[in-house]
PDB file of C-alpha atoms in Angstrom:
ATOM      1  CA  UNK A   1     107.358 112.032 107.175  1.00 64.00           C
ATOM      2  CA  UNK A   2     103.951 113.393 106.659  1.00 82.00           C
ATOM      3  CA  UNK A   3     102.274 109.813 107.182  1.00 91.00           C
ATOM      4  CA  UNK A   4      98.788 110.678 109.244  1.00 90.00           C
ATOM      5  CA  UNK A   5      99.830 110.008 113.418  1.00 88.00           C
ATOM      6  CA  UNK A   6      97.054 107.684 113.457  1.00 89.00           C
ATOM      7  CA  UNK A   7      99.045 104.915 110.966  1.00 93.00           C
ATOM      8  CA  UNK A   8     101.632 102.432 112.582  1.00 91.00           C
ATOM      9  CA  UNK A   9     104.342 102.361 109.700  1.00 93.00           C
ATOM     10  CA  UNK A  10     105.918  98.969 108.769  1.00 95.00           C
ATOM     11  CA  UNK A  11     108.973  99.543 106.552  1.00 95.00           C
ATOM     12  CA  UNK A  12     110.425  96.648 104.307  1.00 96.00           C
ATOM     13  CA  UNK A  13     113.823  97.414 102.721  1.00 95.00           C
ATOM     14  CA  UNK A  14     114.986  95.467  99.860  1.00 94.00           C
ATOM     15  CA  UNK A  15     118.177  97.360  98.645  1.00 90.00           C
ATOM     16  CA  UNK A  16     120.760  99.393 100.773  1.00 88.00           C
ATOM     17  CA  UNK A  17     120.698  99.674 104.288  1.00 89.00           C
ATOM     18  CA  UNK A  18     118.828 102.686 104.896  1.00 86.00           C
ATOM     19  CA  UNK A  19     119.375 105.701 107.764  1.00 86.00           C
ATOM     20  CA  UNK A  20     116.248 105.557 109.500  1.00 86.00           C
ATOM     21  CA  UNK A  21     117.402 107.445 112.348  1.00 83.00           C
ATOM     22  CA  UNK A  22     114.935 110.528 111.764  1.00 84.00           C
ATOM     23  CA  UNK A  23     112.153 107.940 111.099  1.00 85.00           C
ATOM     24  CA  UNK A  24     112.847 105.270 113.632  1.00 84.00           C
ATOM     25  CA  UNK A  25     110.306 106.623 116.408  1.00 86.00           C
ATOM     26  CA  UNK A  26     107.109 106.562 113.732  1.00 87.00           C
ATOM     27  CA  UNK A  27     108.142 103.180 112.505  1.00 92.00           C
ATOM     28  CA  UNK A  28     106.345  99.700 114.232  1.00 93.00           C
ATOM     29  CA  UNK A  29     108.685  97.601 112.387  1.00 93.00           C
ATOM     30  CA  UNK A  30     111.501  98.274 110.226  1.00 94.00           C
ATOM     31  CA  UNK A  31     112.775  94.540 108.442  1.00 95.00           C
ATOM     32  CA  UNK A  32     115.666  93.875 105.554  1.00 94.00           C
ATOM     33  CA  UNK A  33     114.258  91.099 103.158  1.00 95.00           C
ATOM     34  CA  UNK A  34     115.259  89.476 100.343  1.00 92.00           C
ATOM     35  CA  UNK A  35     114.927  91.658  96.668  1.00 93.00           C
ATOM     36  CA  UNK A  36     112.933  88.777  95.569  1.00 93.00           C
ATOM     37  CA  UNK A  37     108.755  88.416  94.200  1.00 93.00           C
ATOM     38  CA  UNK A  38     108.076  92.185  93.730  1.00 94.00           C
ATOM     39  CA  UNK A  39     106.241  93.738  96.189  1.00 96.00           C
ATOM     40  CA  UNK A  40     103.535  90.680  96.461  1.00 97.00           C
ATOM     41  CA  UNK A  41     106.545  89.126  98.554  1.00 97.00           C
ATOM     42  CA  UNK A  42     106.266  91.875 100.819  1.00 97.00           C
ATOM     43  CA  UNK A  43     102.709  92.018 101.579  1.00 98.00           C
ATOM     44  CA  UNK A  44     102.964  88.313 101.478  1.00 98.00           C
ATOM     45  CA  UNK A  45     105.387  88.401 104.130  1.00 97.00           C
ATOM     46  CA  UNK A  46     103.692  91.248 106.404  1.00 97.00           C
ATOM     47  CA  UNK A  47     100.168  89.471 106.322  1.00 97.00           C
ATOM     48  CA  UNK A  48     101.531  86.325 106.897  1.00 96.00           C
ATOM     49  CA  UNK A  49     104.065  87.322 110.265  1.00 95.00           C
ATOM     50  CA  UNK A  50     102.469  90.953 111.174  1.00 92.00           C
ATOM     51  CA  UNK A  51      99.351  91.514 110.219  1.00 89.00           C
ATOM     52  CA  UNK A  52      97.240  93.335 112.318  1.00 77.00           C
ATOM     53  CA  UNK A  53      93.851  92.072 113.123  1.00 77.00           C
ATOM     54  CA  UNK A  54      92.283  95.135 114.866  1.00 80.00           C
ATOM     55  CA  UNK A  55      89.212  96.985 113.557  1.00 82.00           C
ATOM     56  CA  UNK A  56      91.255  99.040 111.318  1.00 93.00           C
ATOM     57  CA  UNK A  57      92.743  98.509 107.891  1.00 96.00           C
ATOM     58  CA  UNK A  58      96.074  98.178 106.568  1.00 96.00           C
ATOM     59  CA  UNK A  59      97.314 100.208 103.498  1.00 97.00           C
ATOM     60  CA  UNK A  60      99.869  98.738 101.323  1.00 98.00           C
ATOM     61  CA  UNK A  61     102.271 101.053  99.481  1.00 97.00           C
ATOM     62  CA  UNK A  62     105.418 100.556  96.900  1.00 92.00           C
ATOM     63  CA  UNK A  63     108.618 102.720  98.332  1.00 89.00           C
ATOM     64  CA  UNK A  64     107.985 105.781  96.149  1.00 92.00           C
ATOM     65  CA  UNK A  65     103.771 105.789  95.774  1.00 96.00           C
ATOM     66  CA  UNK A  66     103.707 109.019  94.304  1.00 96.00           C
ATOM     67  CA  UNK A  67     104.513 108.440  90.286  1.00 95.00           C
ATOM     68  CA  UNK A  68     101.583 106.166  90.524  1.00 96.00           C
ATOM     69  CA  UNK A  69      99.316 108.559  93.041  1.00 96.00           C
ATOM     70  CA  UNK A  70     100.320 111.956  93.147  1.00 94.00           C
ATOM     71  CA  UNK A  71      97.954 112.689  96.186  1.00 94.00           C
ATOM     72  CA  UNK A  72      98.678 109.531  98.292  1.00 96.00           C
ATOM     73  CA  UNK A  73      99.275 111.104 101.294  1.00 95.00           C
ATOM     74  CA  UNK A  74      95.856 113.370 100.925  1.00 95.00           C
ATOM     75  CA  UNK A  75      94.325 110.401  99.886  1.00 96.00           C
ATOM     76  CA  UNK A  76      95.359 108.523 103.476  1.00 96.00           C
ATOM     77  CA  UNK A  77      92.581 110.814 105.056  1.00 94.00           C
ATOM     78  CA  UNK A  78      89.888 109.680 103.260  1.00 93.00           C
ATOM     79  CA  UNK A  79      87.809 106.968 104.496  1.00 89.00           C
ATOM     80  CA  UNK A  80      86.926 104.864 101.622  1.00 93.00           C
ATOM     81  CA  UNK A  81      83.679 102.144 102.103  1.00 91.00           C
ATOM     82  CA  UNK A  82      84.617  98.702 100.485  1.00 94.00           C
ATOM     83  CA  UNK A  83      86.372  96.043 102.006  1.00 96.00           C
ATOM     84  CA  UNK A  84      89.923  96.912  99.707  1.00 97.00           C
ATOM     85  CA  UNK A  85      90.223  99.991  97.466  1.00 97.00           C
ATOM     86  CA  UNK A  86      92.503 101.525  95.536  1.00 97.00           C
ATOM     87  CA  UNK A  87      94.774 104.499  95.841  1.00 97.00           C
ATOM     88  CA  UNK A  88      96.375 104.867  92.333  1.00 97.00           C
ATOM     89  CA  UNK A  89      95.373 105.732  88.671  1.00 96.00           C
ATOM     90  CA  UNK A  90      98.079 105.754  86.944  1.00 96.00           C
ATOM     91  CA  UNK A  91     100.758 103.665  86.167  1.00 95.00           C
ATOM     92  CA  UNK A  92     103.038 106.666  85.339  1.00 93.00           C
ATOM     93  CA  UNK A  93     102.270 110.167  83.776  1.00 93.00           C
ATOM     94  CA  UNK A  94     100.158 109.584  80.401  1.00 94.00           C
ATOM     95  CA  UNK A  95      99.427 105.951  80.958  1.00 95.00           C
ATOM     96  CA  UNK A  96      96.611 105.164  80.577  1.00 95.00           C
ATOM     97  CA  UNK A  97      95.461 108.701  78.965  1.00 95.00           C
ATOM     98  CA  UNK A  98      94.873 111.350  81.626  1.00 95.00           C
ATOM     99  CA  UNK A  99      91.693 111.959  79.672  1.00 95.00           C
ATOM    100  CA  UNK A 100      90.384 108.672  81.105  1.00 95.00           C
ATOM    101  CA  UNK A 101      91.475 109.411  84.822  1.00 95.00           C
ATOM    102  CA  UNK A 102      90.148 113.203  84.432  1.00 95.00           C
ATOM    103  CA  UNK A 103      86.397 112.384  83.052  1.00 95.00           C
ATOM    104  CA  UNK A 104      86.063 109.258  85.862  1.00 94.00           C
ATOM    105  CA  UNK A 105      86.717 111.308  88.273  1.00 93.00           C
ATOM    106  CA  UNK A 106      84.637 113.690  87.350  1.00 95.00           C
ATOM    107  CA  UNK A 107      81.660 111.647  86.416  1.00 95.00           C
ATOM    108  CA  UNK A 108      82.090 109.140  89.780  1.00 93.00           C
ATOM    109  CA  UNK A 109      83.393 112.130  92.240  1.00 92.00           C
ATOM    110  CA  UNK A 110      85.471 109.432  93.189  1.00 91.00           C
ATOM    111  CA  UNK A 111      89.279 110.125  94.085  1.00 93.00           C
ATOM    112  CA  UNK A 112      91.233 107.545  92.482  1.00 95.00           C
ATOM    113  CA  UNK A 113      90.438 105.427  89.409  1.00 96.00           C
ATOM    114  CA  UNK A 114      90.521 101.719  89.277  1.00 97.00           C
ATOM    115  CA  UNK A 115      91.121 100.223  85.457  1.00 97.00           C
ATOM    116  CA  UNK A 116      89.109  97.201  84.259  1.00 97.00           C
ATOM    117  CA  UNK A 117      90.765  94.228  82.739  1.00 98.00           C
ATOM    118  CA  UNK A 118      90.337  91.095  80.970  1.00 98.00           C
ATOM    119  CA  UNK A 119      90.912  87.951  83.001  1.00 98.00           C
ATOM    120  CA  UNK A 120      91.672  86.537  79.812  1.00 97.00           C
ATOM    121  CA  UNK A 121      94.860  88.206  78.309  1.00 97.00           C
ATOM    122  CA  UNK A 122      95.101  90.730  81.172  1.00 97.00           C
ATOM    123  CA  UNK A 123      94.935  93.746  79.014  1.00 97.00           C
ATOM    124  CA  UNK A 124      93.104  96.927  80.182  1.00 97.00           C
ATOM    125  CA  UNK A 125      89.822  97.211  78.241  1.00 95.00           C
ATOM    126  CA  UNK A 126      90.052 101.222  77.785  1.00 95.00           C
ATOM    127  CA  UNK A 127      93.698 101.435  76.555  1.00 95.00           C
ATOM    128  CA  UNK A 128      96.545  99.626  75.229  1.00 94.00           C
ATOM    129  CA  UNK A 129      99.397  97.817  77.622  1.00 94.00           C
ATOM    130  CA  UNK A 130     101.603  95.747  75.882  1.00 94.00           C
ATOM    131  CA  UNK A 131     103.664  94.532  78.714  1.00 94.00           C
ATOM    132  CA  UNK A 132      99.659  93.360  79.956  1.00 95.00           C
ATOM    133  CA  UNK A 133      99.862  90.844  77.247  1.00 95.00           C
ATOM    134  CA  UNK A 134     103.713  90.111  77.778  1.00 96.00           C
ATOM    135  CA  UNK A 135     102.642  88.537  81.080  1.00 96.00           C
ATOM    136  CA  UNK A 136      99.823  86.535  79.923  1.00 97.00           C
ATOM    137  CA  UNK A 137     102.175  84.667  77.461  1.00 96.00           C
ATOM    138  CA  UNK A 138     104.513  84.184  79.669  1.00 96.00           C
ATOM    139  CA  UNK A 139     102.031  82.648  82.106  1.00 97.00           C
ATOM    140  CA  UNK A 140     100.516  80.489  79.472  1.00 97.00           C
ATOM    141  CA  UNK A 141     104.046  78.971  78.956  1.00 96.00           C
ATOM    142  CA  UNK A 142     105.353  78.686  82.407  1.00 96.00           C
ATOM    143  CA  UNK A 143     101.950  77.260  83.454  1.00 97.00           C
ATOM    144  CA  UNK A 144     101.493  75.051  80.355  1.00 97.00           C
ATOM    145  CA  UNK A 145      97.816  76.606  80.138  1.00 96.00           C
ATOM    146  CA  UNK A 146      96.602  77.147  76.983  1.00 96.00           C
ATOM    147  CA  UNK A 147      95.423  80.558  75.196  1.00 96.00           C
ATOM    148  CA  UNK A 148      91.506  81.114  76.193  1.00 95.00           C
ATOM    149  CA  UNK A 149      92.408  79.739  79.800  1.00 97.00           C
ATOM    150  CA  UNK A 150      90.899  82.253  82.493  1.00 98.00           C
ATOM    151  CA  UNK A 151      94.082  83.347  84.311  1.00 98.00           C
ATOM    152  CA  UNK A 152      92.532  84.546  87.620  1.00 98.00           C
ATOM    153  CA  UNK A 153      90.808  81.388  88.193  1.00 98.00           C
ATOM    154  CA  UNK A 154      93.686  79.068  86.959  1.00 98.00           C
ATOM    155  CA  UNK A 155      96.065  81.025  89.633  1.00 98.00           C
ATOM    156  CA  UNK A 156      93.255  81.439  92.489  1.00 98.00           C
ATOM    157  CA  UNK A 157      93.279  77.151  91.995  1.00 98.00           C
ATOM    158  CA  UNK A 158      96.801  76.939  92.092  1.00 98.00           C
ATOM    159  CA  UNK A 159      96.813  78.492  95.572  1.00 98.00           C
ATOM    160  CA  UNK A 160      93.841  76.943  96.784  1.00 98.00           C
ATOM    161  CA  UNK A 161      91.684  79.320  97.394  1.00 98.00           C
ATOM    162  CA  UNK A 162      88.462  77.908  95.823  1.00 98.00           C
ATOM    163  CA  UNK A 163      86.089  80.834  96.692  1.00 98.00           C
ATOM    164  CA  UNK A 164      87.866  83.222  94.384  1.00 98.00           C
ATOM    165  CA  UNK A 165      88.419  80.484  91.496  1.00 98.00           C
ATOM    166  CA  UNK A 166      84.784  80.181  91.397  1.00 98.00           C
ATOM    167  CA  UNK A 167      84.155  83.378  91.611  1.00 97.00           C
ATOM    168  CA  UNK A 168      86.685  84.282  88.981  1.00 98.00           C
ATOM    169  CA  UNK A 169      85.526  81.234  86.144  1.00 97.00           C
ATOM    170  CA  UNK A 170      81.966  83.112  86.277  1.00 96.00           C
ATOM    171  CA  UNK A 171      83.390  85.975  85.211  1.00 97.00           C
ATOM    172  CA  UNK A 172      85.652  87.929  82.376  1.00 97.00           C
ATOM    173  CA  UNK A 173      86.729  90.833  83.740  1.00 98.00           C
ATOM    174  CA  UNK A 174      88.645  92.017  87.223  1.00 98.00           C
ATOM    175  CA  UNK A 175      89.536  95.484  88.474  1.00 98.00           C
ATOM    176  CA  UNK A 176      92.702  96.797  89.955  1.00 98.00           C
ATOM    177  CA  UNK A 177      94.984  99.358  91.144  1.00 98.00           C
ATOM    178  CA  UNK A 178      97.571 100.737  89.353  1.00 97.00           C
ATOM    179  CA  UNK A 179     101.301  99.028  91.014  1.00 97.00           C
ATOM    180  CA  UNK A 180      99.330  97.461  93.846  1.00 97.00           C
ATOM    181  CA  UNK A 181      98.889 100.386  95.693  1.00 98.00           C
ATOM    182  CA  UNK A 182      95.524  99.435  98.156  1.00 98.00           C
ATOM    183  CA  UNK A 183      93.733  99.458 101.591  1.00 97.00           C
ATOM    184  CA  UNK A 184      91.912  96.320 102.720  1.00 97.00           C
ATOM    185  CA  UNK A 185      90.058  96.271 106.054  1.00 96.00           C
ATOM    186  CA  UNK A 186      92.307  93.897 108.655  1.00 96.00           C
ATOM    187  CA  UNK A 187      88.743  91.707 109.349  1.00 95.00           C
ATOM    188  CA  UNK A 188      88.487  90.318 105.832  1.00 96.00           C
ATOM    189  CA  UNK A 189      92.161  89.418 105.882  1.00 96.00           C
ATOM    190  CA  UNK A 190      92.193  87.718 108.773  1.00 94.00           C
ATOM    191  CA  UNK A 191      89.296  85.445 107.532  1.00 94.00           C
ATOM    192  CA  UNK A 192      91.689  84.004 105.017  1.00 97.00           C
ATOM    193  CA  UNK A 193      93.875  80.985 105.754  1.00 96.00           C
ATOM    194  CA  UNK A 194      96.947  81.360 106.126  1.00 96.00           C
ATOM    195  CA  UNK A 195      97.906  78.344 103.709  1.00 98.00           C
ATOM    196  CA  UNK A 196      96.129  80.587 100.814  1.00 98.00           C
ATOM    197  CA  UNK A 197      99.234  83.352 101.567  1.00 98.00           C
ATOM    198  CA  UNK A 198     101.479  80.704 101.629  1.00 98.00           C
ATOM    199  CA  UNK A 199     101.133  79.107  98.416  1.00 98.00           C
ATOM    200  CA  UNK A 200     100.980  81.995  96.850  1.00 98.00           C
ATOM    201  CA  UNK A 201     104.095  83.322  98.694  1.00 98.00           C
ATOM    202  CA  UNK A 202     105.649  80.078  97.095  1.00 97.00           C
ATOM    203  CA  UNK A 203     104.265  81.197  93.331  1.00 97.00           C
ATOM    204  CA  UNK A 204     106.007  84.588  93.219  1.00 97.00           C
ATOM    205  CA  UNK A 205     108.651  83.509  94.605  1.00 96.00           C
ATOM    206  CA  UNK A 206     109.369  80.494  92.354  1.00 94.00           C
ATOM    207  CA  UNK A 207     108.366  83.107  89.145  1.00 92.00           C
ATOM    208  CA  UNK A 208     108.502  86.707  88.802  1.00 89.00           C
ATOM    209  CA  UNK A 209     105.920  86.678  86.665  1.00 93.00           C
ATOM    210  CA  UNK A 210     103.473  85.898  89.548  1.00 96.00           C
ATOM    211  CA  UNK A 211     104.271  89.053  91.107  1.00 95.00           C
ATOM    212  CA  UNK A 212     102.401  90.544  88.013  1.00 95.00           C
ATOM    213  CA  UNK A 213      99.641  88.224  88.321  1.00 97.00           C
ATOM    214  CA  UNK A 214      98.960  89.103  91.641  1.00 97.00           C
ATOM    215  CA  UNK A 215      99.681  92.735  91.499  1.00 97.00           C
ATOM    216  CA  UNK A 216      96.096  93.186  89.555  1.00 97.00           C
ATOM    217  CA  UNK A 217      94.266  90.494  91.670  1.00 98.00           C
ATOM    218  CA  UNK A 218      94.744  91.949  95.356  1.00 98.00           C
ATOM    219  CA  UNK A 219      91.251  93.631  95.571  1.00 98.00           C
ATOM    220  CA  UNK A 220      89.421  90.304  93.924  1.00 98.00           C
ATOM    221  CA  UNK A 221      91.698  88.348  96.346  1.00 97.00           C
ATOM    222  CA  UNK A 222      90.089  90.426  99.502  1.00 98.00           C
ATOM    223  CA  UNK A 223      86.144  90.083  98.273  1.00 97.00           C
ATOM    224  CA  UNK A 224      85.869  92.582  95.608  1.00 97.00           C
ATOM    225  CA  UNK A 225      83.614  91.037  92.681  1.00 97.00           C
ATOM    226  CA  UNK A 226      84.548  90.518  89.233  1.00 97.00           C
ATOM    227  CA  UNK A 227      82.779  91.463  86.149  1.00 96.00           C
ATOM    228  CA  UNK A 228      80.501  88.878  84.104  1.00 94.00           C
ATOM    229  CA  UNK A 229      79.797  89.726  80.675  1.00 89.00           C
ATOM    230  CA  UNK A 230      78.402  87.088  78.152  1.00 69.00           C
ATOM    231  CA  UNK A 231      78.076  84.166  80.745  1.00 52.00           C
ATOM    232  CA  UNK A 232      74.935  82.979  82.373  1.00 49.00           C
ATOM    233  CA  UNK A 233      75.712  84.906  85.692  1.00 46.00           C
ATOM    234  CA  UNK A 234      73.857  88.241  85.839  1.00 47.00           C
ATOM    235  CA  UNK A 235      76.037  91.007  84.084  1.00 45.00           C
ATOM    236  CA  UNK A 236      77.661  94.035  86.214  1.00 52.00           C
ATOM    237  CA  UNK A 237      77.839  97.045  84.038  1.00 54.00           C
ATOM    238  CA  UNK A 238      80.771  97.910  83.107  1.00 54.00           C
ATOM    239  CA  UNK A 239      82.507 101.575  84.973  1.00 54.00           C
ATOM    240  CA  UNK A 240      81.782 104.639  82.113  1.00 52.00           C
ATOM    241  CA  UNK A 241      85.395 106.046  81.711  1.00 47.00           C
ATOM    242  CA  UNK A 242      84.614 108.536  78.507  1.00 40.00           C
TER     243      UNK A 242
END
């Protein structure tokens, strides 16, 4: 396991029992769960029972990272600035366009790319995701919201967390990581309640549609600001991806 020596490795296994024999001295925690609310479940679970809340960060990580970031590992050694960023750009090879990934990185010098997205229908503004718009219907109907409803801030109210909702009606676009793939820093975590992980433990677990939902909301959910365009709050320009 080429995890850095400086990470404590919690392990979640939702399918088979696993040999961890040759892993068991780098793990802190090894735990069988329940195949149930995507991985939002599991983060769910570890913030809410084993959260850490050194001076450190956390990284959270799907089993098999690598379709989704090629370099994770590499990218464990750099020491990004925010509060929560990213460690993906893709959701799989040619989606979205390597073109866009290539000239962002290029342009920012950054290592990873973040895509932008409409709070409204949850579709990428740079390229097409049908399955994006999939879970916005399905949302609408489960919810009873209507079309036009802003879906961050109609979930960020179901789960009581009213500084994101408000944050989230001034705005109309969000920013996320490719299959949830993130670092957060342990201190901003720790100043949420604990009911706000609860409730929304309860959400994907009653729907599996609000594992989607929160899958592009984690960096919003840990301080990162959203994107205002045509409102009365002062606009944030939008990331130059061509």
């Amino acid at each position: 396991m080429n995890v850095p020596d400086d990470f404590n490795i919690f392990l979640y296994n939702k399918g088979d029992e696993l040999d961890i024999s040759n892993i068991r001295s780098k793990l802190k925690g090894y735990f069988r769960i329940q195949n149930i609310g995507r991985e939002s479940d599991t983060y769910l679970l570890h913030i809410i029972h084993n959260m850490g809340k050194t001076d450190s960060f956390t990284v959270f990580s799907q089993g098999d990272p690598f379709e989704h970031s090629p370099d994770f590992l590499r990218l464990l050694t750099h020491r990004f600035a925010d509060d929560a960023w990213g460690y993906s750009s893709q959701w799989k090879q040619g989606f979205p366009p390597a073109h866009l990934i290539e000239t962002h990185i290029a342009r920012t010098g950054q290592p990873t790319r973040n895509e932008i997205f409409s709070l409204y229908n949850w579709g990428p503004i740079y390229s097409f995701d049908e399955g994006a718009f999939l879970i916005s219907r399905l949302y609408f109907s489960f919810y009873g919201v209507e079309n036009g409803t802003n879906i961050a801030a109609d979930f960020f109210g179901r789960i009581g967390y009213e500084a994101a909702r408000h944050k989230a009606a001034q705005a109309t676009l969000g920013e996320f990581p490719y299959a949830a793939i993130f670092g957060v820093r342990n201190s901003v975590v720790s100043h949420i309640s604990n009911d706000i992980f609860l409730r929304a433990l309860h959400e994907v677990r009653t729907n599996q549609m609000a594992g989607h939902i929160m899958e592009r909301l984690w960096l919003h959910f840990f301080g990162r600001p959203f994107i205002s365009i045509g409102t009365d709050a002062s606009p944030r320009r939008l990331p130059q991806t061509f």
